[in-house]
Coordinates of C-alpha atoms in Angstrom, one line a residue:
Chain A
X1 CA 0.0 0.0 0.0
X2 CA 1.4 3.3 -0.9
X3 CA 0.6 6.7 0.6
X4 CA -0.4 9.2 -2.0
X5 CA 2.4 11.5 -3.2
X6 CA 2.2 15.0 -1.7
X7 CA 1.3 16.4 -5.0
X8 CA -1.6 14.0 -5.7
X9 CA -5.2 14.0 -4.7
X10 CA -7.0 10.7 -4.1
X11 CA -10.5 11.0 -2.6
X12 CA -13.8 9.3 -2.1
X13 CA -16.6 11.8 -1.7
X14 CA -20.3 11.7 -1.1
X15 CA -21.2 15.1 -2.7
X16 CA -20.7 16.6 -6.1
X17 CA -17.2 16.5 -7.5
X18 CA -15.6 19.9 -8.0
X19 CA -13.9 19.2 -11.4
X20 CA -12.8 22.8 -11.8
X21 CA -11.0 22.8 -8.5
X22 CA -9.2 19.6 -9.4
X23 CA -8.1 20.9 -12.7
X24 CA -6.8 24.0 -11.0
X25 CA -5.0 21.9 -8.5
X26 CA -3.0 19.9 -11.0
X27 CA -2.1 22.9 -13.1
X28 CA 1.3 24.6 -12.9
X29 CA 3.4 26.9 -15.0
X30 CA 5.8 24.1 -15.7
X31 CA 3.1 22.1 -17.3
X32 CA 2.1 22.1 -20.9
X33 CA -1.0 19.9 -20.8
X34 CA -3.8 18.6 -18.7
X35 CA -5.9 15.6 -19.6
X36 CA -9.1 14.9 -17.7
X37 CA -11.6 12.0 -17.6
X38 CA -15.1 12.8 -16.6
X39 CA -17.2 9.7 -16.0
X40 CA -20.9 10.4 -15.5
X41 CA -24.2 8.7 -15.2
X42 CA -25.8 7.7 -18.5
X43 CA -29.5 7.8 -18.9
X44 CA -29.8 4.2 -20.1
X45 CA -28.3 0.8 -19.5
X46 CA -28.7 -2.2 -21.8
X47 CA -31.5 -0.3 -23.5
X48 CA -33.4 0.5 -20.3
X49 CA -34.0 4.0 -19.1
X50 CA -32.0 4.6 -16.0
X51 CA -33.4 6.7 -13.2
X52 CA -30.4 6.9 -10.9
X53 CA -27.4 4.9 -9.6
X54 CA -26.2 4.0 -6.1
X55 CA -22.4 3.6 -5.7
X56 CA -21.2 1.5 -2.8
X57 CA -17.5 0.9 -1.9
X58 CA -15.2 -1.0 0.4
X59 CA -14.0 2.4 1.3
X60 CA -10.7 1.6 3.1
X61 CA -9.6 -0.8 0.3
X62 CA -10.8 1.5 -2.4
X63 CA -8.8 4.4 -1.0
X64 CA -5.7 2.1 -0.9
X65 CA -6.2 0.9 -4.5
X66 CA -6.8 4.4 -5.8
X67 CA -3.6 5.5 -4.0
X68 CA -1.7 2.6 -5.6
X69 CA -3.0 3.8 -9.0
X70 CA -1.7 7.3 -8.4
X71 CA 1.7 5.9 -7.4
X72 CA 1.8 3.7 -10.5
X73 CA 0.9 6.6 -12.7
X74 CA 3.7 8.6 -11.2
X75 CA 6.1 5.8 -11.7
X76 CA 5.2 5.0 -15.3
X77 CA 4.6 8.4 -16.9
X78 CA 6.4 11.7 -16.9
X79 CA 3.6 13.6 -15.2
X80 CA 3.4 16.5 -12.8
X81 CA 0.3 15.8 -10.7
X82 CA -2.7 13.4 -10.7
X83 CA -6.1 13.8 -9.1
X84 CA -8.4 10.8 -8.8
X85 CA -11.8 11.3 -7.2
X86 CA -14.7 8.9 -7.0
X87 CA -18.2 9.8 -5.7
X88 CA -20.3 7.4 -3.7
X89 CA -24.0 7.2 -2.8
X90 CA -26.9 8.1 -5.0
X91 CA -26.2 9.8 -8.3
X92 CA -28.7 11.2 -10.8
X93 CA -28.3 11.0 -14.6
X94 CA -25.5 13.3 -15.9
X95 CA -23.8 13.6 -12.5
X96 CA -20.1 12.9 -12.4
X97 CA -19.2 9.6 -10.7
X98 CA -15.4 9.7 -11.3
X99 CA -13.1 12.5 -12.3
X100 CA -9.4 12.2 -13.1
X101 CA -7.0 15.0 -14.0
X102 CA -3.4 14.6 -15.0
X103 CA -1.0 17.4 -15.7
X104 CA 2.3 17.0 -17.5
X105 CA 4.9 18.9 -19.5
X106 CA 3.8 17.2 -22.6
X107 CA 0.4 15.8 -23.8
X108 CA 1.4 12.2 -24.5
X109 CA 2.3 11.4 -20.9
X110 CA -0.9 13.1 -19.7
X111 CA -3.1 11.2 -22.2
X112 CA -1.4 7.9 -21.4
X113 CA -1.5 8.4 -17.6
X114 CA -5.2 9.4 -17.6
X115 CA -6.1 6.4 -19.7
X116 CA -4.1 4.0 -17.5
X117 CA -5.7 5.5 -14.4
X118 CA -9.3 5.1 -15.4
X119 CA -8.8 1.6 -17.0
X120 CA -7.0 0.4 -13.8
X121 CA -9.6 1.9 -11.5
X122 CA -12.4 0.2 -13.4
X123 CA -10.6 -3.2 -13.0
X124 CA -9.2 -3.0 -9.5
X125 CA -11.0 -0.6 -7.2
X126 CA -13.7 -2.2 -5.0
X127 CA -16.6 0.0 -5.9
X128 CA -20.0 -1.3 -7.1
X129 CA -22.9 0.4 -8.7
X130 CA -26.6 -0.5 -8.6
X131 CA -28.7 0.7 -11.4
X132 CA -32.3 1.8 -10.8
X133 CA -34.9 1.6 -13.5
X134 CA -38.6 2.3 -13.5
X135 CA -39.3 -1.4 -13.0
X136 CA -36.5 -2.5 -10.7
X137 CA -32.9 -2.4 -9.8
X138 CA -29.8 -4.5 -10.7
X139 CA -26.2 -4.6 -9.7
X140 CA -24.2 -3.6 -12.7
X141 CA -22.0 -6.2 -14.5
X142 CA -18.4 -5.6 -13.6
X143 CA -14.9 -6.9 -13.9
X144 CA -13.3 -9.4 -11.6
X145 CA -10.0 -7.9 -10.3
X146 CA -6.8 -9.9 -10.8
X147 CA -5.6 -11.6 -7.7
X148 CA -2.0 -12.4 -6.8
X149 CA -1.1 -16.0 -6.5
X150 CA -0.1 -17.4 -3.2
X151 CA 2.2 -20.3 -3.9
X152 CA 5.0 -20.0 -1.5
X153 CA 4.2 -17.1 0.7
X154 CA 2.9 -17.9 4.1
X155 CA 1.6 -14.9 5.8
X156 CA 4.2 -13.0 7.7
X157 CA 4.0 -12.8 11.4
X158 CA 3.4 -9.1 11.2
X159 CA 0.4 -8.0 13.1
X160 CA -2.5 -7.8 10.7
X161 CA -4.0 -4.9 12.7
X162 CA -7.2 -3.7 11.4
X163 CA -6.0 -0.2 10.9
X164 CA -3.0 -0.8 8.7
X165 CA -4.0 -4.1 7.2
X166 CA -0.9 -4.5 5.1
X167 CA 0.2 -7.8 3.7
X168 CA 3.7 -8.5 2.3
X169 CA 2.3 -9.2 -1.1
X170 CA 3.7 -6.5 -3.5
X171 CA 0.9 -5.3 -5.6
X172 CA 2.4 -3.7 -8.6
X173 CA 2.8 -7.1 -10.4
X174 CA -0.5 -8.8 -9.9
X175 CA 0.3 -12.2 -11.3
X176 CA -2.2 -14.6 -12.8
X177 CA -5.0 -16.2 -10.9
X178 CA -3.8 -18.9 -8.6
X179 CA -5.7 -22.0 -7.8
X180 CA -7.7 -23.1 -10.7
X181 CA -11.1 -22.3 -9.3
X182 CA -11.2 -18.7 -10.4
X183 CA -12.7 -18.0 -13.8
X184 CA -10.4 -16.7 -16.4
X185 CA -9.0 -13.5 -14.9
X186 CA -6.8 -11.2 -16.9
X187 CA -3.2 -11.6 -16.2
X188 CA -3.1 -8.6 -14.2
X189 CA -0.6 -6.7 -16.3
X190 CA -1.6 -3.1 -16.8
X191 CA -3.2 -2.6 -20.1
X192 CA -0.6 -2.1 -22.8
X193 CA 0.1 1.6 -22.9
X194 CA 0.5 3.1 -26.3
X195 CA 4.2 3.4 -27.1
X196 CA 4.9 6.8 -25.8
X197 CA 7.2 8.5 -23.4
X198 CA 8.7 5.4 -21.7
X199 CA 11.0 7.3 -19.5
X200 CA 9.4 8.9 -16.5
X201 CA 11.2 11.7 -14.9
X202 CA 10.8 12.2 -11.2
X203 CA 8.0 14.5 -10.4
X204 CA 9.0 18.0 -9.7
Chain B
X1 CA -19.1 -26.9 24.0
X2 CA -15.5 -25.6 23.6
X3 CA -13.6 -27.3 20.8
X4 CA -10.3 -28.7 21.8
X5 CA -8.4 -27.1 18.9
X6 CA -7.4 -23.5 18.9
X7 CA -9.7 -21.2 17.1
X8 CA -9.4 -17.8 15.5
X9 CA -11.9 -15.1 15.0
X10 CA -12.1 -13.1 11.8
X11 CA -14.3 -10.4 10.4
X12 CA -16.1 -11.1 7.1
X13 CA -17.4 -8.3 4.9
X14 CA -19.9 -8.7 2.0
X15 CA -20.2 -6.2 -0.8
X16 CA -22.4 -5.5 -3.8
X17 CA -24.9 -8.2 -4.6
X18 CA -23.3 -10.5 -2.1
X19 CA -24.5 -8.2 0.7
X20 CA -28.0 -8.8 -0.6
X21 CA -27.4 -12.6 -0.8
X22 CA -25.8 -12.8 2.6
X23 CA -28.5 -10.6 4.1
X24 CA -25.8 -8.6 6.0
X25 CA -22.8 -6.5 5.4
X26 CA -20.6 -7.9 8.1
X27 CA -20.2 -10.9 10.4
X28 CA -17.7 -12.4 12.8
X29 CA -16.7 -16.0 12.3
X30 CA -14.8 -18.4 14.5
X31 CA -12.7 -20.9 12.7
X32 CA -10.2 -23.6 13.4
X33 CA -6.6 -22.6 13.2
X34 CA -5.3 -23.4 9.8
X35 CA -8.4 -22.3 8.0
X36 CA -8.0 -20.6 4.7
X37 CA -10.1 -18.1 2.8
X38 CA -11.5 -21.0 0.8
X39 CA -12.5 -23.0 3.9
X40 CA -14.1 -19.8 5.4
X41 CA -16.2 -19.4 2.3
X42 CA -17.1 -23.1 2.3
X43 CA -18.3 -22.7 5.9
X44 CA -20.5 -19.7 5.0
X45 CA -21.8 -21.3 1.9
X46 CA -22.7 -24.4 3.9
X47 CA -25.1 -22.1 5.9
X48 CA -26.4 -20.3 2.8
X49 CA -26.7 -22.3 -0.4
X50 CA -27.4 -19.1 -2.4
X51 CA -24.0 -17.8 -1.5
X52 CA -22.3 -21.0 -2.8
X53 CA -23.5 -20.1 -6.3
X54 CA -21.3 -17.1 -6.4
X55 CA -18.0 -18.8 -5.6
X56 CA -16.8 -18.7 -9.2
X57 CA -17.5 -15.1 -9.7
X58 CA -15.8 -13.6 -6.7
X59 CA -12.5 -12.6 -5.5
X60 CA -11.4 -12.3 -1.9
X61 CA -9.3 -9.8 0.0
X62 CA -7.5 -10.1 3.3
X63 CA -6.8 -6.9 5.2
X64 CA -7.6 -4.8 2.2
X65 CA -5.4 -6.6 -0.3
X66 CA -6.6 -9.0 -2.9
X67 CA -5.8 -12.5 -1.7
X68 CA -5.7 -16.0 -3.2
X69 CA -8.2 -18.5 -2.0
X70 CA -5.6 -20.7 -0.4
X71 CA -4.4 -17.8 1.8
X72 CA -4.3 -18.9 5.5
X73 CA -6.2 -16.9 8.0
X74 CA -4.9 -15.3 11.1
X75 CA -6.7 -14.0 14.1
X76 CA -8.4 -10.6 13.6
X77 CA -8.1 -10.7 9.8
X78 CA -10.6 -8.7 7.8
X79 CA -11.8 -10.9 5.0
X80 CA -14.0 -9.5 2.2
X81 CA -15.8 -11.3 -0.6
X82 CA -15.9 -9.0 -3.6
X83 CA -18.1 -9.5 -6.7
X84 CA -16.9 -8.1 -10.0
X85 CA -16.2 -4.4 -9.5
X86 CA -18.2 -1.8 -11.4
X87 CA -16.9 1.6 -10.3
X88 CA -16.1 4.4 -12.7

């Protein structure tokens, strides 16, 4: 688990996301580009008219996973700042559920980092949405997160205290599913990033 | 009756549709030492056959990290059963 970088924002909120403030937060004179992703509630799902959504999360783990994404983004791409905010609770059509902003000196890194962040969030962050229609409600289809295998790694004797809850399993790698019973899960590698700006300079 | 073997107590969390299936968000379980996430789930599924149907479409976490089914449990672990995620 990684603490967010001082220059990053990672948040779960229950009220409207202030996108303008996040854009302003990541912006600096040394940057040349900001790429944002605004995910919001669509008015239909599988051909049915949606009324509203409820987002539920395993909040402590979701915060940890979002912080890991911010750290991975910083490691992989030459960016300045990243902000990742997800809203929980009831959202009406057109309301923003997730907002990501990435600033960088050059656009390629900002585009790639923003794409990586939202794709990884959708695969790995424990958040669920329930869709409400005129005639009922369903939990949305989702993706099964990749799980590290556990071949030769007995748990450490470290106290598993509820507050920190760290395990020794490194999480960047996310190897393939372990014990045969899981349905085909993706191999856990981050989605192939378009070939661009491989070298990440340390954040300023 | 107190079992002779040592037991451990863990917290179990349910999310998404599993919360509906389990009828609760959280429970505390007492297990024999040496239990794994898999055996914990089997115990719960033994009490709730509806839950058993979801085994193939779940992942588990231990103390807020995704964990393999054969992960051994320790006292005071927080174990969660997570359906496919649908944030964003």
